[in-house]
Coordinates of N, CA and C in Angstrom, one line a residue:
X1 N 6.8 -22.3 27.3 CA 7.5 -21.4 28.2 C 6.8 -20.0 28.1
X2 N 6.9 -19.3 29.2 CA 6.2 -18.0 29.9 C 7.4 -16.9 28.8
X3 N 7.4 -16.1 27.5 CA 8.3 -15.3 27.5 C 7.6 -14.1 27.0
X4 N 8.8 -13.1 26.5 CA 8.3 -11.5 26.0 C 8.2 -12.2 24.2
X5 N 7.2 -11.9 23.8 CA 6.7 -11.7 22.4 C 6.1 -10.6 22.4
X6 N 6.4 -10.5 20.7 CA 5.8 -9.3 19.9 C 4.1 -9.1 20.2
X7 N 2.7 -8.6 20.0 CA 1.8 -8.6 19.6 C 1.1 -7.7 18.7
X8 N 0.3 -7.9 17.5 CA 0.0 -6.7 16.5 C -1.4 -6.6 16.6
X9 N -2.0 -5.2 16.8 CA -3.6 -4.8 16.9 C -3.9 -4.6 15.6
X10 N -4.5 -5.4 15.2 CA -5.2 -5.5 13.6 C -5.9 -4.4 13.2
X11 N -6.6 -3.7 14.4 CA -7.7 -2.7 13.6 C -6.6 -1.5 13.5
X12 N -5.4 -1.4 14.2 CA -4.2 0.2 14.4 C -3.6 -0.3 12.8
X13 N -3.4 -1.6 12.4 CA -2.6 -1.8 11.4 C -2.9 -1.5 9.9
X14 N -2.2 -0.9 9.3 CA -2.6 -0.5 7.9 C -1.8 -0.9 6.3
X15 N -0.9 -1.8 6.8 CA -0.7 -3.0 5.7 C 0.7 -2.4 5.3
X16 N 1.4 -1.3 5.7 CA 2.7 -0.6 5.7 C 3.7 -1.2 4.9
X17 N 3.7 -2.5 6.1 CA 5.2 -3.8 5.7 C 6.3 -3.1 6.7
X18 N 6.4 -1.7 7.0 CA 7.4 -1.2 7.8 C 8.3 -2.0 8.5
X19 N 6.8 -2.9 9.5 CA 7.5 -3.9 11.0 C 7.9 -5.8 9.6
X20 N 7.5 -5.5 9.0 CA 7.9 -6.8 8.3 C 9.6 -6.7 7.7
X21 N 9.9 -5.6 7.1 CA 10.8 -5.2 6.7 C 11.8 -5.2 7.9
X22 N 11.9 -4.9 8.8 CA 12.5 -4.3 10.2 C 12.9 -5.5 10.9
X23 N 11.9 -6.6 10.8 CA 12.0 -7.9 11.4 C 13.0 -9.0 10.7
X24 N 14.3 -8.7 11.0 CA 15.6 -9.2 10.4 C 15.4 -11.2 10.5
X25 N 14.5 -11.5 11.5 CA 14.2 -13.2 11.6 C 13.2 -13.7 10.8
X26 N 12.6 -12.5 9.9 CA 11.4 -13.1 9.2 C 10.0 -13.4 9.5
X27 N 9.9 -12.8 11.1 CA 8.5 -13.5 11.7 C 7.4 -12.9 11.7
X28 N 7.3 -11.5 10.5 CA 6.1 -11.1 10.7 C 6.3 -11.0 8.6
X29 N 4.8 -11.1 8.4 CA 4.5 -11.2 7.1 C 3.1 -10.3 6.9
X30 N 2.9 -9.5 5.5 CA 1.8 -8.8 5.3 C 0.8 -10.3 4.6
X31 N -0.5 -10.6 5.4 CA -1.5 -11.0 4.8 C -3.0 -10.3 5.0
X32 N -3.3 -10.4 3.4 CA -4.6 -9.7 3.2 C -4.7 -7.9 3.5
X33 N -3.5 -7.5 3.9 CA -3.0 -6.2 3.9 C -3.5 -5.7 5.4
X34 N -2.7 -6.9 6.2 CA -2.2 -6.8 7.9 C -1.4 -7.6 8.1
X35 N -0.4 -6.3 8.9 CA 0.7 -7.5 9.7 C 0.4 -8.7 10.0
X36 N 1.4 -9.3 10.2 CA 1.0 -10.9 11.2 C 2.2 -11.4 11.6
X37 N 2.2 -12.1 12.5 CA 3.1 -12.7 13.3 C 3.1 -14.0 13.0
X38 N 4.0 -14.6 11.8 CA 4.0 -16.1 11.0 C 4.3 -16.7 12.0
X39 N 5.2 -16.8 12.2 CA 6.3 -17.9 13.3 C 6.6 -17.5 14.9
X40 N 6.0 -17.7 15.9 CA 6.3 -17.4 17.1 C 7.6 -18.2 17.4
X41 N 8.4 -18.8 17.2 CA 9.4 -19.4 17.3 C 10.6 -18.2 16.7
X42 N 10.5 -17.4 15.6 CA 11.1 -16.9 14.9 C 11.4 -15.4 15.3
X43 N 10.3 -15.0 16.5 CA 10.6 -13.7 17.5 C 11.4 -14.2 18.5
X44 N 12.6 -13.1 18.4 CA 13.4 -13.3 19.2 C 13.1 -12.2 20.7
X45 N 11.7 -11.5 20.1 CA 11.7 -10.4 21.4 C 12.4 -9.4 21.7
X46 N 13.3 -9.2 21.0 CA 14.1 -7.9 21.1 C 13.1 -6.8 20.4
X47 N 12.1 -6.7 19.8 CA 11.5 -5.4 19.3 C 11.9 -4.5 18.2
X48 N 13.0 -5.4 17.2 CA 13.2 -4.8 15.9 C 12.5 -3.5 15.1
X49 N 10.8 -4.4 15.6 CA 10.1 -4.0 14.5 C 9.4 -2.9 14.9
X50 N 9.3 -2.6 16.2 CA 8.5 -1.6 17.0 C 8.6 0.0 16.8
X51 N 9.5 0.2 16.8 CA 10.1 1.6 16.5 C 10.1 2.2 14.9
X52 N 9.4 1.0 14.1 CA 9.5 1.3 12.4 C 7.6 1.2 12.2
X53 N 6.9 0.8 13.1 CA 5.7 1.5 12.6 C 5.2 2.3 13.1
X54 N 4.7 3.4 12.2 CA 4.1 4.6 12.2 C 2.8 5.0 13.1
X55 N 1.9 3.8 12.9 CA 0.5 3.2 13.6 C 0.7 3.3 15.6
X56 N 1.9 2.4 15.9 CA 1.8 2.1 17.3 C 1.2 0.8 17.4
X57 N 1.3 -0.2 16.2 CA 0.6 -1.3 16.2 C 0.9 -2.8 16.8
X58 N 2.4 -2.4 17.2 CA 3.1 -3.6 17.1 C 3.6 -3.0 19.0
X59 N 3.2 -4.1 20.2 CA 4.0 -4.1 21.3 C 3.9 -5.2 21.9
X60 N 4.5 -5.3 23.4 CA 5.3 -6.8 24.1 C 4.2 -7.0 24.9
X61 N 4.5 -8.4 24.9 CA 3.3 -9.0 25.9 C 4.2 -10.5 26.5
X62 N 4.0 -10.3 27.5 CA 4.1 -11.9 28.1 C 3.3 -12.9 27.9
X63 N 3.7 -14.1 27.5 CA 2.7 -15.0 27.3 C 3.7 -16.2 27.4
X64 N 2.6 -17.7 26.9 CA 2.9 -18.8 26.9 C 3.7 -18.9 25.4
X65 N 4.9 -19.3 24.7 CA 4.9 -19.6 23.7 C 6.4 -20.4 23.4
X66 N 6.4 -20.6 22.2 CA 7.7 -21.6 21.4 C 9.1 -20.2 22.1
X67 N 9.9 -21.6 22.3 CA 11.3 -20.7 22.3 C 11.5 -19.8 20.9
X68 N 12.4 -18.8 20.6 CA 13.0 -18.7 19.7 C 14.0 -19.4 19.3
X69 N 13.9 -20.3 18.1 CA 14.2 -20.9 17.2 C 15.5 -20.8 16.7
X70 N 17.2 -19.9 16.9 CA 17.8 -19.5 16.4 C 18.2 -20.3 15.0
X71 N 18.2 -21.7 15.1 CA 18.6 -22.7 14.2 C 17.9 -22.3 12.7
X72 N 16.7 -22.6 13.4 CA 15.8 -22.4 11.8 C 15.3 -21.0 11.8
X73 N 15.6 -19.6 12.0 CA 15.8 -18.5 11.4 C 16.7 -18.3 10.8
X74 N 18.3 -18.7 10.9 CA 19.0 -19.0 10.2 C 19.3 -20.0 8.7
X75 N 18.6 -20.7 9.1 CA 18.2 -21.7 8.1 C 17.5 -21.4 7.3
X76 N 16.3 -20.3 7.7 CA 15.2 -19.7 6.6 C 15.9 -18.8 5.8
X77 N 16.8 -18.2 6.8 CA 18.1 -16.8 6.0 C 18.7 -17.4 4.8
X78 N 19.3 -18.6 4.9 CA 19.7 -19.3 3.9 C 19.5 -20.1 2.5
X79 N 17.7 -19.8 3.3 CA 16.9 -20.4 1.8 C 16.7 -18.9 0.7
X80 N 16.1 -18.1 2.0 CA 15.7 -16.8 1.3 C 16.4 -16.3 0.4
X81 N 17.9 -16.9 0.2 CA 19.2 -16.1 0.2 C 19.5 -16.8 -1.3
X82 N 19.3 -18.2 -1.0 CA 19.3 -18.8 -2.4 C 18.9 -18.6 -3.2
X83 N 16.8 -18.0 -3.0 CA 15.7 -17.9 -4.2 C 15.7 -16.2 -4.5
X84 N 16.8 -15.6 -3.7 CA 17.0 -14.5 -3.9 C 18.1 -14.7 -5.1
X85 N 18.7 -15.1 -5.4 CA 20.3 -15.6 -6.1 C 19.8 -15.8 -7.4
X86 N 18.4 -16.7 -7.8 CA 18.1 -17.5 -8.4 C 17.0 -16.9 -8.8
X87 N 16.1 -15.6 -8.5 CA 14.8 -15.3 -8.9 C 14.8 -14.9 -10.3
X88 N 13.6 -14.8 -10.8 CA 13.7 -14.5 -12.1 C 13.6 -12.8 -11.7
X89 N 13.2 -11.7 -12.6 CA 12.9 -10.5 -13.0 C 11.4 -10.5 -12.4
X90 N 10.7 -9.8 -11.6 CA 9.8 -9.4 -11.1 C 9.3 -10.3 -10.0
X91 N 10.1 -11.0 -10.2 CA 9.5 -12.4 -8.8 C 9.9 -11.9 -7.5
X92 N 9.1 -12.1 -6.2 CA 9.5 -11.6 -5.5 C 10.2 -11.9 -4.7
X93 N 11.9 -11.9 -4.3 CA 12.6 -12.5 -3.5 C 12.1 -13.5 -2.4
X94 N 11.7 -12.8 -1.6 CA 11.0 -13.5 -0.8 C 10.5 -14.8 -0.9
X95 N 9.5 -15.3 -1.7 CA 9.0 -16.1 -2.3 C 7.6 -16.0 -1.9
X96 N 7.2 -14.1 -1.8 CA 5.7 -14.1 -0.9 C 5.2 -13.4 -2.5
X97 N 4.2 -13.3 -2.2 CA 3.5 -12.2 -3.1 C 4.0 -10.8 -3.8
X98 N 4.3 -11.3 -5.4 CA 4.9 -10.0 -5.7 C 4.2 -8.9 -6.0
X99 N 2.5 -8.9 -5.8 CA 1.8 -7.6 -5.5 C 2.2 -7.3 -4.5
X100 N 2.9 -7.0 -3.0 CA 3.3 -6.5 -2.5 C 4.7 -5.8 -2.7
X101 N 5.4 -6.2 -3.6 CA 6.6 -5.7 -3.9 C 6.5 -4.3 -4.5
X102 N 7.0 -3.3 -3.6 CA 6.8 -1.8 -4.1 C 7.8 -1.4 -5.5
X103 N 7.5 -1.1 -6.2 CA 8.6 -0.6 -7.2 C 8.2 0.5 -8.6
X104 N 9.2 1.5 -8.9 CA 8.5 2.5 -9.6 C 8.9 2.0 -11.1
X105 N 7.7 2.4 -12.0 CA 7.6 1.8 -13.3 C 8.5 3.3 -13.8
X106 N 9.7 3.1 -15.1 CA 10.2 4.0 -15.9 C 9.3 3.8 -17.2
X107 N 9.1 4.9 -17.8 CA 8.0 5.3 -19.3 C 8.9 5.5 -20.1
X108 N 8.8 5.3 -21.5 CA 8.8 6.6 -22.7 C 7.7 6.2 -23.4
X109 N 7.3 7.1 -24.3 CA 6.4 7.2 -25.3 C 6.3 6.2 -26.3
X110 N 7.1 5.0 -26.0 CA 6.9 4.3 -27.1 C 6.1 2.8 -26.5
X111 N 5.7 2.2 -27.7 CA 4.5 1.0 -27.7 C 5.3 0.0 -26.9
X112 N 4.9 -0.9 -26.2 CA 5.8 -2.4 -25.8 C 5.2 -3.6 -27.3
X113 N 5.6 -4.5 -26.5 CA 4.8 -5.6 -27.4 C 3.3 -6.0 -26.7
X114 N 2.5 -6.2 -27.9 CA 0.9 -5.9 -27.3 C 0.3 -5.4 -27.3
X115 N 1.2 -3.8 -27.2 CA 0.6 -2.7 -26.7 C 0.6 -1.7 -28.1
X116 N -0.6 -0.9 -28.8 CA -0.7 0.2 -29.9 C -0.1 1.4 -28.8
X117 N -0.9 1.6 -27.8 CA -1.1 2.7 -27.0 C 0.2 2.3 -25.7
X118 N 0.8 3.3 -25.0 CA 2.2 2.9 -24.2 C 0.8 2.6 -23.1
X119 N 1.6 2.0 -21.5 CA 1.0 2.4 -20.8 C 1.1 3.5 -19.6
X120 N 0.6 4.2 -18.5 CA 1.2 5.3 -18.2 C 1.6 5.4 -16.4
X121 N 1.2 3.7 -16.5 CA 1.1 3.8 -14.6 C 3.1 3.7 -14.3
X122 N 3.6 4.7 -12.9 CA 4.1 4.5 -12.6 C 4.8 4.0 -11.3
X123 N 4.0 3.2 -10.7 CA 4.0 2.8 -9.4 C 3.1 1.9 -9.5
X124 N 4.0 0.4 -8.7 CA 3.3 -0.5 -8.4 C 3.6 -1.1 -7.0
X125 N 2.9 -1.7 -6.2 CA 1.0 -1.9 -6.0 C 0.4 -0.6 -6.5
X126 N -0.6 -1.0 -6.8 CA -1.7 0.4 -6.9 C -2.7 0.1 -5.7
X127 N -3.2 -0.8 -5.6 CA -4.5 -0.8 -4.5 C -4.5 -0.5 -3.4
X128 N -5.1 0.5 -2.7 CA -5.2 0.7 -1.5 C -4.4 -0.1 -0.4
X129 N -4.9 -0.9 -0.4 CA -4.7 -1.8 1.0 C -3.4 -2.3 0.7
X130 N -2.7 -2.5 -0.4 CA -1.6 -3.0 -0.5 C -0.1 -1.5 -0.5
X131 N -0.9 -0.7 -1.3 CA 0.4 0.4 -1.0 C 1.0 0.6 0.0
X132 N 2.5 0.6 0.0 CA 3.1 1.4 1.5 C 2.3 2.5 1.9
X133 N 2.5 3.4 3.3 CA 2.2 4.5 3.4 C 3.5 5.4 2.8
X134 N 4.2 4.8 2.9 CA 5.7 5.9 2.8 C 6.4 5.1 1.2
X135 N 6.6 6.0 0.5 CA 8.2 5.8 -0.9 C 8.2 6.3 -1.2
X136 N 9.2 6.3 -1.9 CA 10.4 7.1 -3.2 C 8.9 7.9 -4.2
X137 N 8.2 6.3 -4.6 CA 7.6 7.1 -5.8 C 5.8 8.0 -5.1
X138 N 6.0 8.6 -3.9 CA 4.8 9.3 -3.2 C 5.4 10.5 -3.0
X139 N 7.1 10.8 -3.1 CA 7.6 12.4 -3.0 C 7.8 13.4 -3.7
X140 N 6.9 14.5 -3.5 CA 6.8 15.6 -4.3 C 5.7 15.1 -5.6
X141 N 4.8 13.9 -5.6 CA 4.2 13.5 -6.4 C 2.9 14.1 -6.7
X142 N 2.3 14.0 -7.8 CA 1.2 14.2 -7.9 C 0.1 13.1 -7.9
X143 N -0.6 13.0 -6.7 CA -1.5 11.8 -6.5 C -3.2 11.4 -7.1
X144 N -3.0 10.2 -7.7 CA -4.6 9.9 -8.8 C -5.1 9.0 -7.1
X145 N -6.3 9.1 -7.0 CA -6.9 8.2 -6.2 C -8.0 8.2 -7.0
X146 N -8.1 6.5 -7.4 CA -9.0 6.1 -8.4 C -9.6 5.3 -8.1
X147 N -11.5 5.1 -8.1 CA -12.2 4.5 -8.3 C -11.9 3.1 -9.1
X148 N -12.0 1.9 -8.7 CA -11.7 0.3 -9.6 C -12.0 0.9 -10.9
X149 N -13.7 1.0 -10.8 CA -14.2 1.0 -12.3 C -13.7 2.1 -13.2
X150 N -13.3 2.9 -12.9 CA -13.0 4.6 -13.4 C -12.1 4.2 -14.8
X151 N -11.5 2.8 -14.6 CA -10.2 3.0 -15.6 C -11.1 2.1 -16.6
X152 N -12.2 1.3 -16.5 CA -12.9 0.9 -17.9 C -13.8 1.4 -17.9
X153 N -14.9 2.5 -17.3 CA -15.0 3.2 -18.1 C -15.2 4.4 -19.0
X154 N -14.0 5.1 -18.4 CA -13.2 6.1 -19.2 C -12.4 5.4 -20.0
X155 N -12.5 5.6 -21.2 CA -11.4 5.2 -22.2 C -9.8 5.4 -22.5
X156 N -9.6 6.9 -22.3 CA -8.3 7.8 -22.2 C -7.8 7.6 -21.2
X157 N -8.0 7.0 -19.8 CA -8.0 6.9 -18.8 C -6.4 6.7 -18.5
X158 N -5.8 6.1 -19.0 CA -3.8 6.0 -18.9 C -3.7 8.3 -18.9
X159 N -4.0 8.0 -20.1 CA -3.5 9.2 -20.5 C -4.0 10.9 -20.2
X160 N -5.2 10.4 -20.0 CA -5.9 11.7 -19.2 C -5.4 11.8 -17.8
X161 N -5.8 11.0 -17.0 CA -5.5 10.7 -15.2 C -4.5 10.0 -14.9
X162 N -3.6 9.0 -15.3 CA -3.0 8.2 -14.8 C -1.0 9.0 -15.3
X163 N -1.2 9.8 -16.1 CA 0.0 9.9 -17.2 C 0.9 11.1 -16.1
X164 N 2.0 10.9 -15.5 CA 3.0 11.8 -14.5 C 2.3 11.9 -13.7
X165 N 1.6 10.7 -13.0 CA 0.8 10.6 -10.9 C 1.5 9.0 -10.9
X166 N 1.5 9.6 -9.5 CA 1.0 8.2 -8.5 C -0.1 8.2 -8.3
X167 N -0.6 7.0 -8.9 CA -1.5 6.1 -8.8 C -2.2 5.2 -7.5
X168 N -3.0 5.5 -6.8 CA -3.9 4.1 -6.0 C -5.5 3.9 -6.1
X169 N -5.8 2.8 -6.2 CA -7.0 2.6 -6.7 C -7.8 1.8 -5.3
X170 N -9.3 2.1 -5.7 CA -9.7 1.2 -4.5 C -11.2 0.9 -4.8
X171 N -12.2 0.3 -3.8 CA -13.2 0.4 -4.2 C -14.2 0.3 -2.5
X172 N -14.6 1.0 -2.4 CA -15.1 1.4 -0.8 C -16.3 0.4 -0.5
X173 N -17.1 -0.1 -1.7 CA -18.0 -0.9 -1.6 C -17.4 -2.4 -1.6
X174 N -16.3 -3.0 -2.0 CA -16.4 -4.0 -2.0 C -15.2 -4.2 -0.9
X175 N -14.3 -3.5 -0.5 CA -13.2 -3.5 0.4 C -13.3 -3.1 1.4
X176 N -12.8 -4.2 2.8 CA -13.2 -4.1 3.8 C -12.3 -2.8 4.6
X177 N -13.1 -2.0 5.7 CA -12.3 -1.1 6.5 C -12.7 0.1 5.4
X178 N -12.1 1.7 6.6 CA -12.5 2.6 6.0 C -10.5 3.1 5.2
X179 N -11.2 3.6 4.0 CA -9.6 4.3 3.5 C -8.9 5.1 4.3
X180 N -9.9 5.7 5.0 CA -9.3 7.4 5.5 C -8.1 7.2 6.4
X181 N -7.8 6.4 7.6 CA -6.7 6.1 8.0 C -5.3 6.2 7.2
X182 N -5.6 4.7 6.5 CA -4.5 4.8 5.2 C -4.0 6.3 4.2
X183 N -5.3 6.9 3.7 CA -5.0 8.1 3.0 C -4.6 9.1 4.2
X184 N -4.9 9.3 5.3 CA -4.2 10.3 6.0 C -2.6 10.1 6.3
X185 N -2.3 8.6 6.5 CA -0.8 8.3 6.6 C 0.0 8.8 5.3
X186 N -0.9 8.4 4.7 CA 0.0 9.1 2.7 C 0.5 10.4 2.9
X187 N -0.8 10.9 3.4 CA -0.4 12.6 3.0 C 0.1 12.8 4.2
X188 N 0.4 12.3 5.3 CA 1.0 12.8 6.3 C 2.5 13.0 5.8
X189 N 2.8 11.5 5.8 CA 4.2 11.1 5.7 C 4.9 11.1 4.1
X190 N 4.3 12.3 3.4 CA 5.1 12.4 2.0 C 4.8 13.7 1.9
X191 N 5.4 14.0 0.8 CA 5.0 15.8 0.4 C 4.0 15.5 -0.6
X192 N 3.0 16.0 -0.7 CA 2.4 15.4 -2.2 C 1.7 16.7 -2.8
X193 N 2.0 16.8 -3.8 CA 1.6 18.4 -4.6 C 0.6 18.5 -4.9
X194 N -0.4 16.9 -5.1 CA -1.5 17.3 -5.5 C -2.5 16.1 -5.6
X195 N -3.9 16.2 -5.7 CA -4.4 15.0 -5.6 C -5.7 15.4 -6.1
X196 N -5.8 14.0 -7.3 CA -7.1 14.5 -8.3 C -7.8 12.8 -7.8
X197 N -9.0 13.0 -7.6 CA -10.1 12.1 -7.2 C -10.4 11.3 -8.7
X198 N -10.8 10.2 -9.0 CA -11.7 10.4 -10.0 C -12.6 9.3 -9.3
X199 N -13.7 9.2 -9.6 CA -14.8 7.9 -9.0 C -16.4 8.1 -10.4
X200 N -17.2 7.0 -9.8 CA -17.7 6.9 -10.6 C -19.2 7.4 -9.9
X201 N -20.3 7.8 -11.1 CA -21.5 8.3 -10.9 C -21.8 7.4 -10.0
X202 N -22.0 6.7 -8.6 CA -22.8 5.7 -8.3 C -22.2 5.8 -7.0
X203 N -23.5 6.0 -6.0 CA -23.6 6.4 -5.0 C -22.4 5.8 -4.1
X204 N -22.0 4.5 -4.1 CA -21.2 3.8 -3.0 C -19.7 4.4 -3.6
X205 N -19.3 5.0 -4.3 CA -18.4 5.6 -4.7 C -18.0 7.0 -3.8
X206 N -19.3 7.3 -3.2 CA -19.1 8.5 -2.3 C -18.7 8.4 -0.9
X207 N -17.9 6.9 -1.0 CA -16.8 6.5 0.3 C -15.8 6.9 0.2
X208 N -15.5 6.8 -1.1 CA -13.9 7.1 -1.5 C -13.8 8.8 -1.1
X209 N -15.2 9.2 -1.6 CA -14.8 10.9 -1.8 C -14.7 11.6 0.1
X210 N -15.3 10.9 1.1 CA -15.7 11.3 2.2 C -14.2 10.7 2.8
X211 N -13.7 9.6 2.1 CA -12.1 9.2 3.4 C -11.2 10.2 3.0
X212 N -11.6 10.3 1.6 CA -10.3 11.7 1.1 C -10.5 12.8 2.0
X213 N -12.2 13.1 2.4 CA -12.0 14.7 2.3 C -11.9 14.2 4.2
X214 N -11.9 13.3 5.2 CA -11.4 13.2 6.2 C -9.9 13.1 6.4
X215 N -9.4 12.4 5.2 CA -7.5 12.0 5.5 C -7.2 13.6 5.2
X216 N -7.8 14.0 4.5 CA -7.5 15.7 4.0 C -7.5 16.6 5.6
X217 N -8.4 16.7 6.0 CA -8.8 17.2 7.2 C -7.8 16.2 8.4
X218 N -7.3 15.4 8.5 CA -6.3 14.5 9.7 C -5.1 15.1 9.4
X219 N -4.6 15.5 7.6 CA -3.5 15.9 7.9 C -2.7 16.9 8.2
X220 N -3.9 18.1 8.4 CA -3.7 19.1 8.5 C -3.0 20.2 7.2
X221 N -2.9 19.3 6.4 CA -2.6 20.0 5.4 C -3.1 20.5 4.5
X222 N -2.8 21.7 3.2 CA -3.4 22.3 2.3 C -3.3 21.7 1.0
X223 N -3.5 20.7 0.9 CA -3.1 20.3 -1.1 C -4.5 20.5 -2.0
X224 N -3.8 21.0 -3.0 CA -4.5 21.2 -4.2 C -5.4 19.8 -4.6
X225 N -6.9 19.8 -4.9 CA -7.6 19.1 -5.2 C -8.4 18.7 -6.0
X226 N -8.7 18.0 -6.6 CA -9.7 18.1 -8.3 C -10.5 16.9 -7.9
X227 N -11.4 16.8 -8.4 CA -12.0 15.9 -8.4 C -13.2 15.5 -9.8
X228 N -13.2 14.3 -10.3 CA -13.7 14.1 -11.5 C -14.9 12.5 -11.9
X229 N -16.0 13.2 -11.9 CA -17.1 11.7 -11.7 C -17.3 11.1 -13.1
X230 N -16.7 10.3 -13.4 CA -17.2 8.8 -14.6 C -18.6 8.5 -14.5
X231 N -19.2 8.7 -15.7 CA -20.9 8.1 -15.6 C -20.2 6.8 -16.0
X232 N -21.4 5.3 -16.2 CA -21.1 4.7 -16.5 C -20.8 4.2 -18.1
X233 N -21.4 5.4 -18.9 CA -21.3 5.3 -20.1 C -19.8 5.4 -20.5
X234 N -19.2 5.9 -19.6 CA -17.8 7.1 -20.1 C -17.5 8.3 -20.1
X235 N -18.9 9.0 -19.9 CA -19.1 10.4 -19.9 C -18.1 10.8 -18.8
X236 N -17.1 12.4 -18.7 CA -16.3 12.5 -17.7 C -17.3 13.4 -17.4
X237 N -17.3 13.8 -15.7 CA -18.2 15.0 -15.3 C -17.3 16.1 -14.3
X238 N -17.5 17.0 -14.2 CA -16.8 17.7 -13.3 C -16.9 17.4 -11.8
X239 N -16.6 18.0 -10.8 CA -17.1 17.6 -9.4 C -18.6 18.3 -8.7

């Protein structure tokens, strides 16, 4: 049948979850850190999810497709509802990927089991493409954008750079798409006090430094900046 569905522009989309969250039938899901539209049966076309992303990534189109499903959106409501009842501690309700599950880590100073040294991250996802643009733990924060390799090797690295920031990590050479989009939505849509770089001596690292210093320049804003280069020995270098 000829009806109104949702459609999402992959290259506008920046892995948010906004319109997944928003979509009360379940029919859109974050994979590989882009929306998607799981179940065309499960859009009801009303546009839940349109007005919750930031991007403009999500709009209607007429096309050929499955009725909406009311039976089994409901039905799905009911499983979700179960493994939600029944999850363990860190599992992700859903039953999708709990690297996507946003949530702020609480510290004290003392060891866990395993651990001589505490650890000091407090926000999880950390990777680029997986973090929200928008949370709790991005306000009034002070932000680390970290190089993959930066944390092995620097040694101190919890405790020098990582110890009272929000955390996101990435790596420009091996990760598809450019950051700067993403990093301009951060600083757009949070207050953020501050933001220390760290990356590593080695040329393809000077992706990471050029999306900063563009998302810097998109958001029109003034934040305080540091920035700090890792040789590969460990040596820290200034900027």
């Amino acid at each position: 049948m000829i009806r109104k569905i949702i459609t999402i522009e992959e290259e506008k989309c920046d892995g948010c979850g906004l319109c997944a969250a928003a979509c009360h039938e379940g029919a859109i899901g974050i994979i590989a850190g882009k929306a998607k539209l799981l179940r065309e049966d499960y859009c009801d076309g009303l546009g839940d999810c349109l007005p919750s992303c930031p991007r403009g990534a999500i709009s209607f189109e007429e096309r050929e497709a499955p009725a909406y499903n009311e039976a089994a959106v409901l039905a799905a409501k009911a499983l979700a509802e179960q493994i939600k009842s029944t999850a363990a501690p860190g599992q992700c309700p859903s039953g999708g990927c709990p690297g996507t599950l946003s949530r702020t880590i609480p510290h004290t100073d003392k060891s866990v089991s395993g651990q001589s040294v505490p650890g000091r991250l407090q926000n999880f996802p950390v990777q680029i493409k997986l973090v929200p643009t928008f949370g709790p733990f991005f306000e009034d924060a002070e932000l680390l954008i970290a190089a993959d390799c930066t944390s092995y090797a620097y040694g101190d690295f919890h405790n020098r750079f990582i110890k009272g920031k929000t955390t996101i990590i990435g790596c420009p050479k091996l990760d598809e798409g450019d950051y700067a989009d993403k990093l301009t939505e951060i600083l757009k849509q949070n207050n953020i006090r501050s933001v220390t770089l760290v990356r590593m001596q080695v040329p393809c690292c000077g992706g990471l430094a050029r999306a900063l210093q563009t998302a810097m320049e998109r958001s029109g804003k003034s934040i305080p900046m540091e920035t700090y280069i890792i040789t590969p020995d460990g040596t820290m270098l200034g900027a």
